[in-house]
PDB file of C-alpha atoms in Angstrom:
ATOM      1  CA  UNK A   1       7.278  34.718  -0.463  1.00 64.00           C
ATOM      2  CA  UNK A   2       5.848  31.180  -0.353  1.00 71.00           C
ATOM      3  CA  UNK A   3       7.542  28.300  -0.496  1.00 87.00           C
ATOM      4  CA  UNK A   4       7.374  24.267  -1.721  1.00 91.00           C
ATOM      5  CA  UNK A   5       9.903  22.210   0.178  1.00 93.00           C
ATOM      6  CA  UNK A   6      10.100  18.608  -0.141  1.00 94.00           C
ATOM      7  CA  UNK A   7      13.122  16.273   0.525  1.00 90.00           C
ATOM      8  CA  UNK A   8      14.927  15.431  -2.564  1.00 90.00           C
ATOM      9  CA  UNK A   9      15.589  11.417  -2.666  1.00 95.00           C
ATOM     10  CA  UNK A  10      13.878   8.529  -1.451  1.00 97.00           C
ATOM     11  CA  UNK A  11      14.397   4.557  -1.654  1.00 97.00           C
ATOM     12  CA  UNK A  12      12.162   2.155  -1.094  1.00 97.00           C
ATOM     13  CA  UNK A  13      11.657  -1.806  -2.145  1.00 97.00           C
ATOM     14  CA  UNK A  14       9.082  -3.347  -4.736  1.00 97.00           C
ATOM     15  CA  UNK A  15       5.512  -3.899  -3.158  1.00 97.00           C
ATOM     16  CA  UNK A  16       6.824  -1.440  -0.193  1.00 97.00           C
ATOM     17  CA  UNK A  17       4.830   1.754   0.617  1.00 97.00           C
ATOM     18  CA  UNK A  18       6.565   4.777  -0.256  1.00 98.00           C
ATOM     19  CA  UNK A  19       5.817   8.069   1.508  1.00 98.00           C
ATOM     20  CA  UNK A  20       6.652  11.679  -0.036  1.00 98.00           C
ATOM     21  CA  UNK A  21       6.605  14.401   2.364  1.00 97.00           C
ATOM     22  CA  UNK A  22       5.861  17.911   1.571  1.00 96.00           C
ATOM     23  CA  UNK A  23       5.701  21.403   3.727  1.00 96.00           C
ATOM     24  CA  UNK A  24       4.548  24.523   2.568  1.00 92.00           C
ATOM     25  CA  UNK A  25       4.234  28.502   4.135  1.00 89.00           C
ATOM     26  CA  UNK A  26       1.565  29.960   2.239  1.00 82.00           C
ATOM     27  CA  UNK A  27      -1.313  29.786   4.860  1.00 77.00           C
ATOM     28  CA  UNK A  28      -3.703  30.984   2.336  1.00 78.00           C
ATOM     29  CA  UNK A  29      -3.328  27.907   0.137  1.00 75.00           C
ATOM     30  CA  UNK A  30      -6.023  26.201  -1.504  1.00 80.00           C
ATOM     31  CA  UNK A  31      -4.750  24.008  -3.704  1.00 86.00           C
ATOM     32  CA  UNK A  32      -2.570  21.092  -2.855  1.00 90.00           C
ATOM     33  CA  UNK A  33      -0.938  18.629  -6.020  1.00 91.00           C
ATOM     34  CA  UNK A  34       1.203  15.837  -6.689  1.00 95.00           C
ATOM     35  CA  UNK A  35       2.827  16.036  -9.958  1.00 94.00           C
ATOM     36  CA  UNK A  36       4.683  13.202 -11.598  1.00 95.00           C
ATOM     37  CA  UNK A  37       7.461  13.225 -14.129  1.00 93.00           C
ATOM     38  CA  UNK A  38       8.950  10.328 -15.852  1.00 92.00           C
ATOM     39  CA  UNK A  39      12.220  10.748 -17.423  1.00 87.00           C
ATOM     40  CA  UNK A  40      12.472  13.143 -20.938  1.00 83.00           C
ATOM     41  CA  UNK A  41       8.955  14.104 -20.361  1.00 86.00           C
ATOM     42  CA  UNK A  42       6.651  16.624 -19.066  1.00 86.00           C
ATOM     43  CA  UNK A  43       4.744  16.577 -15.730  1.00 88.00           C
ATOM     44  CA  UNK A  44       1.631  14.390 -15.191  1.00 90.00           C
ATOM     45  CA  UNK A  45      -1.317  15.409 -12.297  1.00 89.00           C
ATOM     46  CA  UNK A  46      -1.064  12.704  -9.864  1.00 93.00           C
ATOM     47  CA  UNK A  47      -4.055  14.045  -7.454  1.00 92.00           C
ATOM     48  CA  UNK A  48      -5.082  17.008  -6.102  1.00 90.00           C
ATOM     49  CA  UNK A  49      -6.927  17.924  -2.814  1.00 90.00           C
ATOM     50  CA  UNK A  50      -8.772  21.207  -1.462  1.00 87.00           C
ATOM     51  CA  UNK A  51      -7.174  22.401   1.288  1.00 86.00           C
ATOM     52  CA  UNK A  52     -10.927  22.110   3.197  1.00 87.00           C
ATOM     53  CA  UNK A  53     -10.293  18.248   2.977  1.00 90.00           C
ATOM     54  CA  UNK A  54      -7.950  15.822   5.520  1.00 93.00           C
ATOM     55  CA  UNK A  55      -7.669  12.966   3.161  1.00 95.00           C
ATOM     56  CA  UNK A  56      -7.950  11.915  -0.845  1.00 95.00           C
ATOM     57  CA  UNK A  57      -7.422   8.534  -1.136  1.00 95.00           C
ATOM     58  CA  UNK A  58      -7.351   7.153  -5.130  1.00 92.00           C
ATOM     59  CA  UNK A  59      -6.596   3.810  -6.257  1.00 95.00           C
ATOM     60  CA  UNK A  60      -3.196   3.182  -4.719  1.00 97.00           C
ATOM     61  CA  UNK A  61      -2.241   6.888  -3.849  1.00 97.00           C
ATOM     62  CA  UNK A  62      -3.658   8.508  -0.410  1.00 97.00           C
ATOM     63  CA  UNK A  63      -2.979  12.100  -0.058  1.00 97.00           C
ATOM     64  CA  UNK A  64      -2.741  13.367   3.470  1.00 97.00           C
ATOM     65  CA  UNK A  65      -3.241  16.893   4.252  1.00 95.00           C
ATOM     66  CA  UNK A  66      -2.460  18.635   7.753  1.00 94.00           C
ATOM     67  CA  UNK A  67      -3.458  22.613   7.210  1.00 91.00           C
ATOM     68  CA  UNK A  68      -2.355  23.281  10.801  1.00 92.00           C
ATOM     69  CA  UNK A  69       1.203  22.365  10.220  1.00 93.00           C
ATOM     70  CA  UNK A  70       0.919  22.832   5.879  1.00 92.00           C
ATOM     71  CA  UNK A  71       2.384  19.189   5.816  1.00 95.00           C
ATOM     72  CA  UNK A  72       1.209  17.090   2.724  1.00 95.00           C
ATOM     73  CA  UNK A  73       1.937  13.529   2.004  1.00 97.00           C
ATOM     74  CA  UNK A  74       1.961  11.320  -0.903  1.00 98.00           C
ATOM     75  CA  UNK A  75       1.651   7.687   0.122  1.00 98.00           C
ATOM     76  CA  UNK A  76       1.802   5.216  -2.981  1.00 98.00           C
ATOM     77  CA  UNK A  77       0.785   1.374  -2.184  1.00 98.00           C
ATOM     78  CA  UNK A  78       2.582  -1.476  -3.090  1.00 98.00           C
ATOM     79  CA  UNK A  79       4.921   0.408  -5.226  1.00 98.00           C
ATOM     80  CA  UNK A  80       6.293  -0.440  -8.740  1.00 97.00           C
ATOM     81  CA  UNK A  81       9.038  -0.060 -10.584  1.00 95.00           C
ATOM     82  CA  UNK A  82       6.621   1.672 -12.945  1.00 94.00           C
ATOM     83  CA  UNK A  83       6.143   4.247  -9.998  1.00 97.00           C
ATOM     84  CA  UNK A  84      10.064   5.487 -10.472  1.00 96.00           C
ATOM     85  CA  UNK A  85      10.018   9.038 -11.397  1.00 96.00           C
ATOM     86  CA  UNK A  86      10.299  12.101  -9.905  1.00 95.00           C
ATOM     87  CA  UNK A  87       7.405  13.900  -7.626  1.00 97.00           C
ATOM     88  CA  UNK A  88       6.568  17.507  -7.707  1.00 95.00           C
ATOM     89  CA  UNK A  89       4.414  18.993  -4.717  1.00 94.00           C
ATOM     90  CA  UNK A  90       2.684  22.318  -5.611  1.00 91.00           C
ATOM     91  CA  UNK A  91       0.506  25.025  -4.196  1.00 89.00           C
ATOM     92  CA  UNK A  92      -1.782  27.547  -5.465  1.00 83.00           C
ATOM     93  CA  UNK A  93      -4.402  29.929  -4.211  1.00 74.00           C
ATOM     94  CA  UNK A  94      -6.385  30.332  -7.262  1.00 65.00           C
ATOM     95  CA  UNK A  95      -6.157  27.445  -9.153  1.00 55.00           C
ATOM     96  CA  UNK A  96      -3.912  26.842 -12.155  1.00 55.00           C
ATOM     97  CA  UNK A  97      -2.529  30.231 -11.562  1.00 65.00           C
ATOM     98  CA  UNK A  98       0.731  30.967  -9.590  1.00 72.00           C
ATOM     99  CA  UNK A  99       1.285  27.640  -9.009  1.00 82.00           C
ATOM    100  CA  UNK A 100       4.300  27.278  -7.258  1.00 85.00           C
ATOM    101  CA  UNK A 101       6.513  23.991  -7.455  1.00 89.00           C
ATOM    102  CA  UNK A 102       9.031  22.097  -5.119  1.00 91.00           C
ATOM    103  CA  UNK A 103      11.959  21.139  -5.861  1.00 91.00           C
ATOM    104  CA  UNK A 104      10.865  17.282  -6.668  1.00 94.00           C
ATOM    105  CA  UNK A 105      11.268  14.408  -4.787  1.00 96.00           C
ATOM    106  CA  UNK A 106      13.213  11.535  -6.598  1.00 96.00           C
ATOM    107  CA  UNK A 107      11.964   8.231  -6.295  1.00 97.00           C
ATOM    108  CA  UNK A 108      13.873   4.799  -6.783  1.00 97.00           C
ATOM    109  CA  UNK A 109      12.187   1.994  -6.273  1.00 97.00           C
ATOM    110  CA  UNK A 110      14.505  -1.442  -5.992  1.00 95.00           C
ATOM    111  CA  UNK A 111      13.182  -4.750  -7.645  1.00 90.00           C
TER     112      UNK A 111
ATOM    113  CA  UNK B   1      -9.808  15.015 -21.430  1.00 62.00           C
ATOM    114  CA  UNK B   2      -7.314  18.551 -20.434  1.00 71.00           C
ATOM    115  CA  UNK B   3      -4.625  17.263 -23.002  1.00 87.00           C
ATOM    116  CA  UNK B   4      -1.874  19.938 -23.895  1.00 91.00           C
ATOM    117  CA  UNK B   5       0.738  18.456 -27.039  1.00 93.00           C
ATOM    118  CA  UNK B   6       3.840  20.378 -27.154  1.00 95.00           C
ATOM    119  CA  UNK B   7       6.023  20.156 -30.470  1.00 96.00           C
ATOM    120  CA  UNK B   8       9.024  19.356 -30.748  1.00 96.00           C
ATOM    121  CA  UNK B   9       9.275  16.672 -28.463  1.00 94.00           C
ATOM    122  CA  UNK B  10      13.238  17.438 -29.385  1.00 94.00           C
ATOM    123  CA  UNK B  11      15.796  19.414 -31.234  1.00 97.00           C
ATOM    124  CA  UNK B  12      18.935  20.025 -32.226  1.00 97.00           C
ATOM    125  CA  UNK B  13      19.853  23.758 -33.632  1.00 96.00           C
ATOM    126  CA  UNK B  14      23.387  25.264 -34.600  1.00 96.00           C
ATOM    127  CA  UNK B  15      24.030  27.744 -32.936  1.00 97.00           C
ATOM    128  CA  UNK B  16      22.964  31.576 -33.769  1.00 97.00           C
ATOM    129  CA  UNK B  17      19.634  29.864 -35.112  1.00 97.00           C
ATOM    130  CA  UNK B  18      15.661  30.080 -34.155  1.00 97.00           C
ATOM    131  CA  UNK B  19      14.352  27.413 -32.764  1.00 97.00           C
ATOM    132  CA  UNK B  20      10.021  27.188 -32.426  1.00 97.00           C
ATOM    133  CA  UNK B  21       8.226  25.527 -30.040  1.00 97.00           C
ATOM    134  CA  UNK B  22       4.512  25.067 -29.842  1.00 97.00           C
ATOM    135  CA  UNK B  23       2.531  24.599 -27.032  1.00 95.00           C
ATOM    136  CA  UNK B  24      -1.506  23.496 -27.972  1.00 95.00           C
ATOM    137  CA  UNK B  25      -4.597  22.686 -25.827  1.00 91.00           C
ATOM    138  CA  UNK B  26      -6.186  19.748 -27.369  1.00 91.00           C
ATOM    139  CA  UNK B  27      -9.399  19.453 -25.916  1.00 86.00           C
ATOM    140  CA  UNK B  28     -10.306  22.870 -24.462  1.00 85.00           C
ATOM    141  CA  UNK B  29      -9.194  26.286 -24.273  1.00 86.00           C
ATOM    142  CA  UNK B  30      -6.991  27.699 -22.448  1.00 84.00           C
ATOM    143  CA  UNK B  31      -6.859  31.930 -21.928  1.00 79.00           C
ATOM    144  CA  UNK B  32      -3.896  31.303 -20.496  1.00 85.00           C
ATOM    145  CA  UNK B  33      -0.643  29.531 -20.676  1.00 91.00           C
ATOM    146  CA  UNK B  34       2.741  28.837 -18.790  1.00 92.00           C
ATOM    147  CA  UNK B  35       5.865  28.714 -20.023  1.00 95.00           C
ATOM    148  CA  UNK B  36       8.581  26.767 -18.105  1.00 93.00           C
ATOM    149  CA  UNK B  37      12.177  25.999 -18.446  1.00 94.00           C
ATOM    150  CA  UNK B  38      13.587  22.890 -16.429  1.00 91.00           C
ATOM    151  CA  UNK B  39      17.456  22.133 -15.866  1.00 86.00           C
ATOM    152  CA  UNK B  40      18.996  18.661 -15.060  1.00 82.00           C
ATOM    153  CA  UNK B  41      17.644  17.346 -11.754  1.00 78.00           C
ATOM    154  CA  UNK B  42      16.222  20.763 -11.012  1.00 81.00           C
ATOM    155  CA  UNK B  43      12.559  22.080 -10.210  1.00 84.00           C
ATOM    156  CA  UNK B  44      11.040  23.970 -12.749  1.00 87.00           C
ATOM    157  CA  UNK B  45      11.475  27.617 -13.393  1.00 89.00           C
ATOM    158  CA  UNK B  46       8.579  29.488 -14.692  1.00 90.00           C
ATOM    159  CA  UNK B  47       8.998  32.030 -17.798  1.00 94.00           C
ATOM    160  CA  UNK B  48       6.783  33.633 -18.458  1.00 94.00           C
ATOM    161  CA  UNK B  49       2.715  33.150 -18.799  1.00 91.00           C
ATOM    162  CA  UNK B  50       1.332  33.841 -22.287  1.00 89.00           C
ATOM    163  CA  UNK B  51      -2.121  35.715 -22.659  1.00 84.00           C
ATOM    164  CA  UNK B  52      -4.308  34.892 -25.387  1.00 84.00           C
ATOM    165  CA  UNK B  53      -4.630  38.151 -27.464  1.00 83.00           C
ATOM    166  CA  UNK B  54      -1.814  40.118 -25.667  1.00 84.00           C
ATOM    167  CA  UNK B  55       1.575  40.140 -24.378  1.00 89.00           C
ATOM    168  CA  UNK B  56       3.243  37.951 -22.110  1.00 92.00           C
ATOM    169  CA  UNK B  57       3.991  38.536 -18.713  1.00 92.00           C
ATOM    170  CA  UNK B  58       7.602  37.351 -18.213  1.00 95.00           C
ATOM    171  CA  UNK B  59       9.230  36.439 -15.176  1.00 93.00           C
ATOM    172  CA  UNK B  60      12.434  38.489 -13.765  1.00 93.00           C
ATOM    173  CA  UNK B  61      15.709  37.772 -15.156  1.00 94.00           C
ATOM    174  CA  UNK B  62      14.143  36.091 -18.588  1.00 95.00           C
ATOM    175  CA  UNK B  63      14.833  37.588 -21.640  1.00 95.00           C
ATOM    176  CA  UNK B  64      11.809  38.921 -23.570  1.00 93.00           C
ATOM    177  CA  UNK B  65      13.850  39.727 -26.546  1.00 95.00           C
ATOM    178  CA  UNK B  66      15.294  36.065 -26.413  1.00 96.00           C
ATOM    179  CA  UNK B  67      12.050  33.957 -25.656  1.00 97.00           C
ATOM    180  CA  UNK B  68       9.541  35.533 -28.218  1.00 96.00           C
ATOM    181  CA  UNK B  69       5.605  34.027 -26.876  1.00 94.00           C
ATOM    182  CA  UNK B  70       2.786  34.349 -29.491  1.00 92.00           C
ATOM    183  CA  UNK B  71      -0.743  33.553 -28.111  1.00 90.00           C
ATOM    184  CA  UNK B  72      -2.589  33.818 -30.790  1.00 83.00           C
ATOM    185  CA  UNK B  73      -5.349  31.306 -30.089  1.00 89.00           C
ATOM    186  CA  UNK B  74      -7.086  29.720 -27.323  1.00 89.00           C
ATOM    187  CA  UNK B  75      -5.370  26.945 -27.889  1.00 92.00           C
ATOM    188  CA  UNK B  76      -1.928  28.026 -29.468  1.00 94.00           C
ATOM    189  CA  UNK B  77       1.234  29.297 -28.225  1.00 94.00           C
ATOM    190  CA  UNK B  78       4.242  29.717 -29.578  1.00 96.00           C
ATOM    191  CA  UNK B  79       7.444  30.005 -27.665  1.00 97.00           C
ATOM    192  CA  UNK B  80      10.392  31.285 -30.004  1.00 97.00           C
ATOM    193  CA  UNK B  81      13.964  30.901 -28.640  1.00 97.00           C
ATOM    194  CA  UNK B  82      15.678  33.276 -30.884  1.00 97.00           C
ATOM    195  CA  UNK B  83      19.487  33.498 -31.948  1.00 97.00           C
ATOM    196  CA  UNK B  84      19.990  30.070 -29.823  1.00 97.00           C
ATOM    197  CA  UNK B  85      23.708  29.423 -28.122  1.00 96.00           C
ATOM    198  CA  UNK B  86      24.519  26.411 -25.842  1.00 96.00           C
ATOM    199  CA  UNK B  87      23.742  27.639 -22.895  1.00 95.00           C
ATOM    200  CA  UNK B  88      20.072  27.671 -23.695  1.00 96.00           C
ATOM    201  CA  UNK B  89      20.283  24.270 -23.883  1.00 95.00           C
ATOM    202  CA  UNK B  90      17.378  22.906 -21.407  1.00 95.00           C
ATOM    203  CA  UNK B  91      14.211  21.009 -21.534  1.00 94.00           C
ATOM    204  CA  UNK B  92      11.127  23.206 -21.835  1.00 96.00           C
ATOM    205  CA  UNK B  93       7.644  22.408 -20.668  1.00 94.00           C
ATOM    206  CA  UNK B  94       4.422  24.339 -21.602  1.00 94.00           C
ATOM    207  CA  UNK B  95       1.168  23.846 -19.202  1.00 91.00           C
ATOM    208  CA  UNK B  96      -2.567  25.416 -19.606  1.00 87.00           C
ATOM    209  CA  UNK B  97      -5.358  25.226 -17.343  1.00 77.00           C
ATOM    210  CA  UNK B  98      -9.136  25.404 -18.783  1.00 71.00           C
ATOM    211  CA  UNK B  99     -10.927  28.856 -19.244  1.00 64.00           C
ATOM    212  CA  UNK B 100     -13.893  27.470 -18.427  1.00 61.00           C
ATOM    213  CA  UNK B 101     -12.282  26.259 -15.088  1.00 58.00           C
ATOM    214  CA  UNK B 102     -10.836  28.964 -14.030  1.00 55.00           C
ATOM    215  CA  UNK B 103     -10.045  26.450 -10.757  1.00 60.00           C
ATOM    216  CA  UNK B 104      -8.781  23.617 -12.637  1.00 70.00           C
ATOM    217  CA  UNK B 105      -5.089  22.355 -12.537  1.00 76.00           C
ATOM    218  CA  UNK B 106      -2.486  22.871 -15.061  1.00 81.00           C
ATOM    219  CA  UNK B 107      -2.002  20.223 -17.510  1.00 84.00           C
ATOM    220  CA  UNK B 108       1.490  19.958 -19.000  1.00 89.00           C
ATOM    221  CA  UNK B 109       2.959  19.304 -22.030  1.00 91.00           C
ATOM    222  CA  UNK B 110       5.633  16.508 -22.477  1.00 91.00           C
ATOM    223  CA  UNK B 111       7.933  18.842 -22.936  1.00 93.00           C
ATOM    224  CA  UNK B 112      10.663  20.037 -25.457  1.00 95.00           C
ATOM    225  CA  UNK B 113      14.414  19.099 -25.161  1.00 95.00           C
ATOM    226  CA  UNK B 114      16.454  21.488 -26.711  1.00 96.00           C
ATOM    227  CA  UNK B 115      20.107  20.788 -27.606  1.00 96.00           C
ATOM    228  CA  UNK B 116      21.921  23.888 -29.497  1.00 97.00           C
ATOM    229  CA  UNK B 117      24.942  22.950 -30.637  1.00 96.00           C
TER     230      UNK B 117
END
């Protein structure tokens, strides 16, 4: 069946760049999104891309997209401690519908 | 806009009680909507999805008899943990996408933190 992996921890230092890796199997993706979720609360859409498109950048987040090898990235800019929270990756075919999550990538990010 | 308010944000039930939780699409409708279930420092773990109009689809191993889901709106569900015991304990998240978008993203709820005692 498909599959979201995604490592499960990362560290990086204020003003840094922090990088979120993703890989997925389902070949017949379309839809690519970062989720994030703060402590004691639900999850919030980061971004999104079409799986037609390379790159999304927005603001400080640039989402990288390589179909060939279903590899997504996250890459935040100069991050905050505000940006601390965890990161789910998910893939869908049609939309909203059987959208299936990783496992979330925990981010800590040291003043 | 694409706003989904969940209610409770918390609770606290003896056990052997009901607990309701409601799940509601502020700004548009939504035909359909997920129901989720998320354990400490785990990835969530969908339900069950929750037709407006008729019954939910629920996911293998989950209880229907346990989780009751009312859809009775297009921009209402209900999600009814009946006869509650500790070890449904968890936080639960609701999400929606738009009917008119059939293509849109799902937009979560903050969730629901359930403590049954």
């Amino acid at each position: 069946g498909e599959d979201v992996e995604q490592s499960l921890f990362l560290s990086v230092r204020e003003g840094d760049s922090s990088v979120i890796n993703c890989t997925y199997t389902d070949s017949s993706s379309t839809y690519l999104y970062w989720y994030k979720q703060e402590p004691g609360a639900g999850l919030q859409l980061l971004t999104y891309i079409f799986s037609n498109m390379d790159m999304k950048q927005d603001q400080r987040l640039t989402v990288l997209l390589n179909k060939k090898d279903k590899h997504l990235s996250l890459r935040i800019a100069d991050t905050q401690t505000g940006d601390s929270a965890i990161y789910f990756c998910a893939e869908s075919t049609t939309g909203g519908f059987k959208t299936i999550f990783g496992a979330g990538t925990r981010l800590f990010v040291k003043a | 806009g694409a706003v989904v308010s969940q209610h409770p944000s918390w609770v606290i039930c003896k056990s052997g009680t009901s607990v309701k939780i409601e799940c509601r699409s502020l700004d548009f409708q939504a035909t359909t909507m997920f129901w989720y279930r998320q354990f400490p420092k785990q990835s969530l773990m969908l339900m069950a999805t929750s037709n407006e109009g008729s019954k939910a689809t629920y996911e293998q191993g989950v209880e229907k008899d346990k989780f009751l889901i009312n859809h009775a709106s297009l921009t209402l569900s209900t999600l009814t943990v009946t006869s509650a015991h500790p070890e449904d304990s968890s936080f639960y998240i609701c999400s929606a996408n738009s009917v008119s978008s059939y293509n849109s993203p799902l937009h979560f709820g903050n969730g629901t933190r359930l403590t049954v005692t």
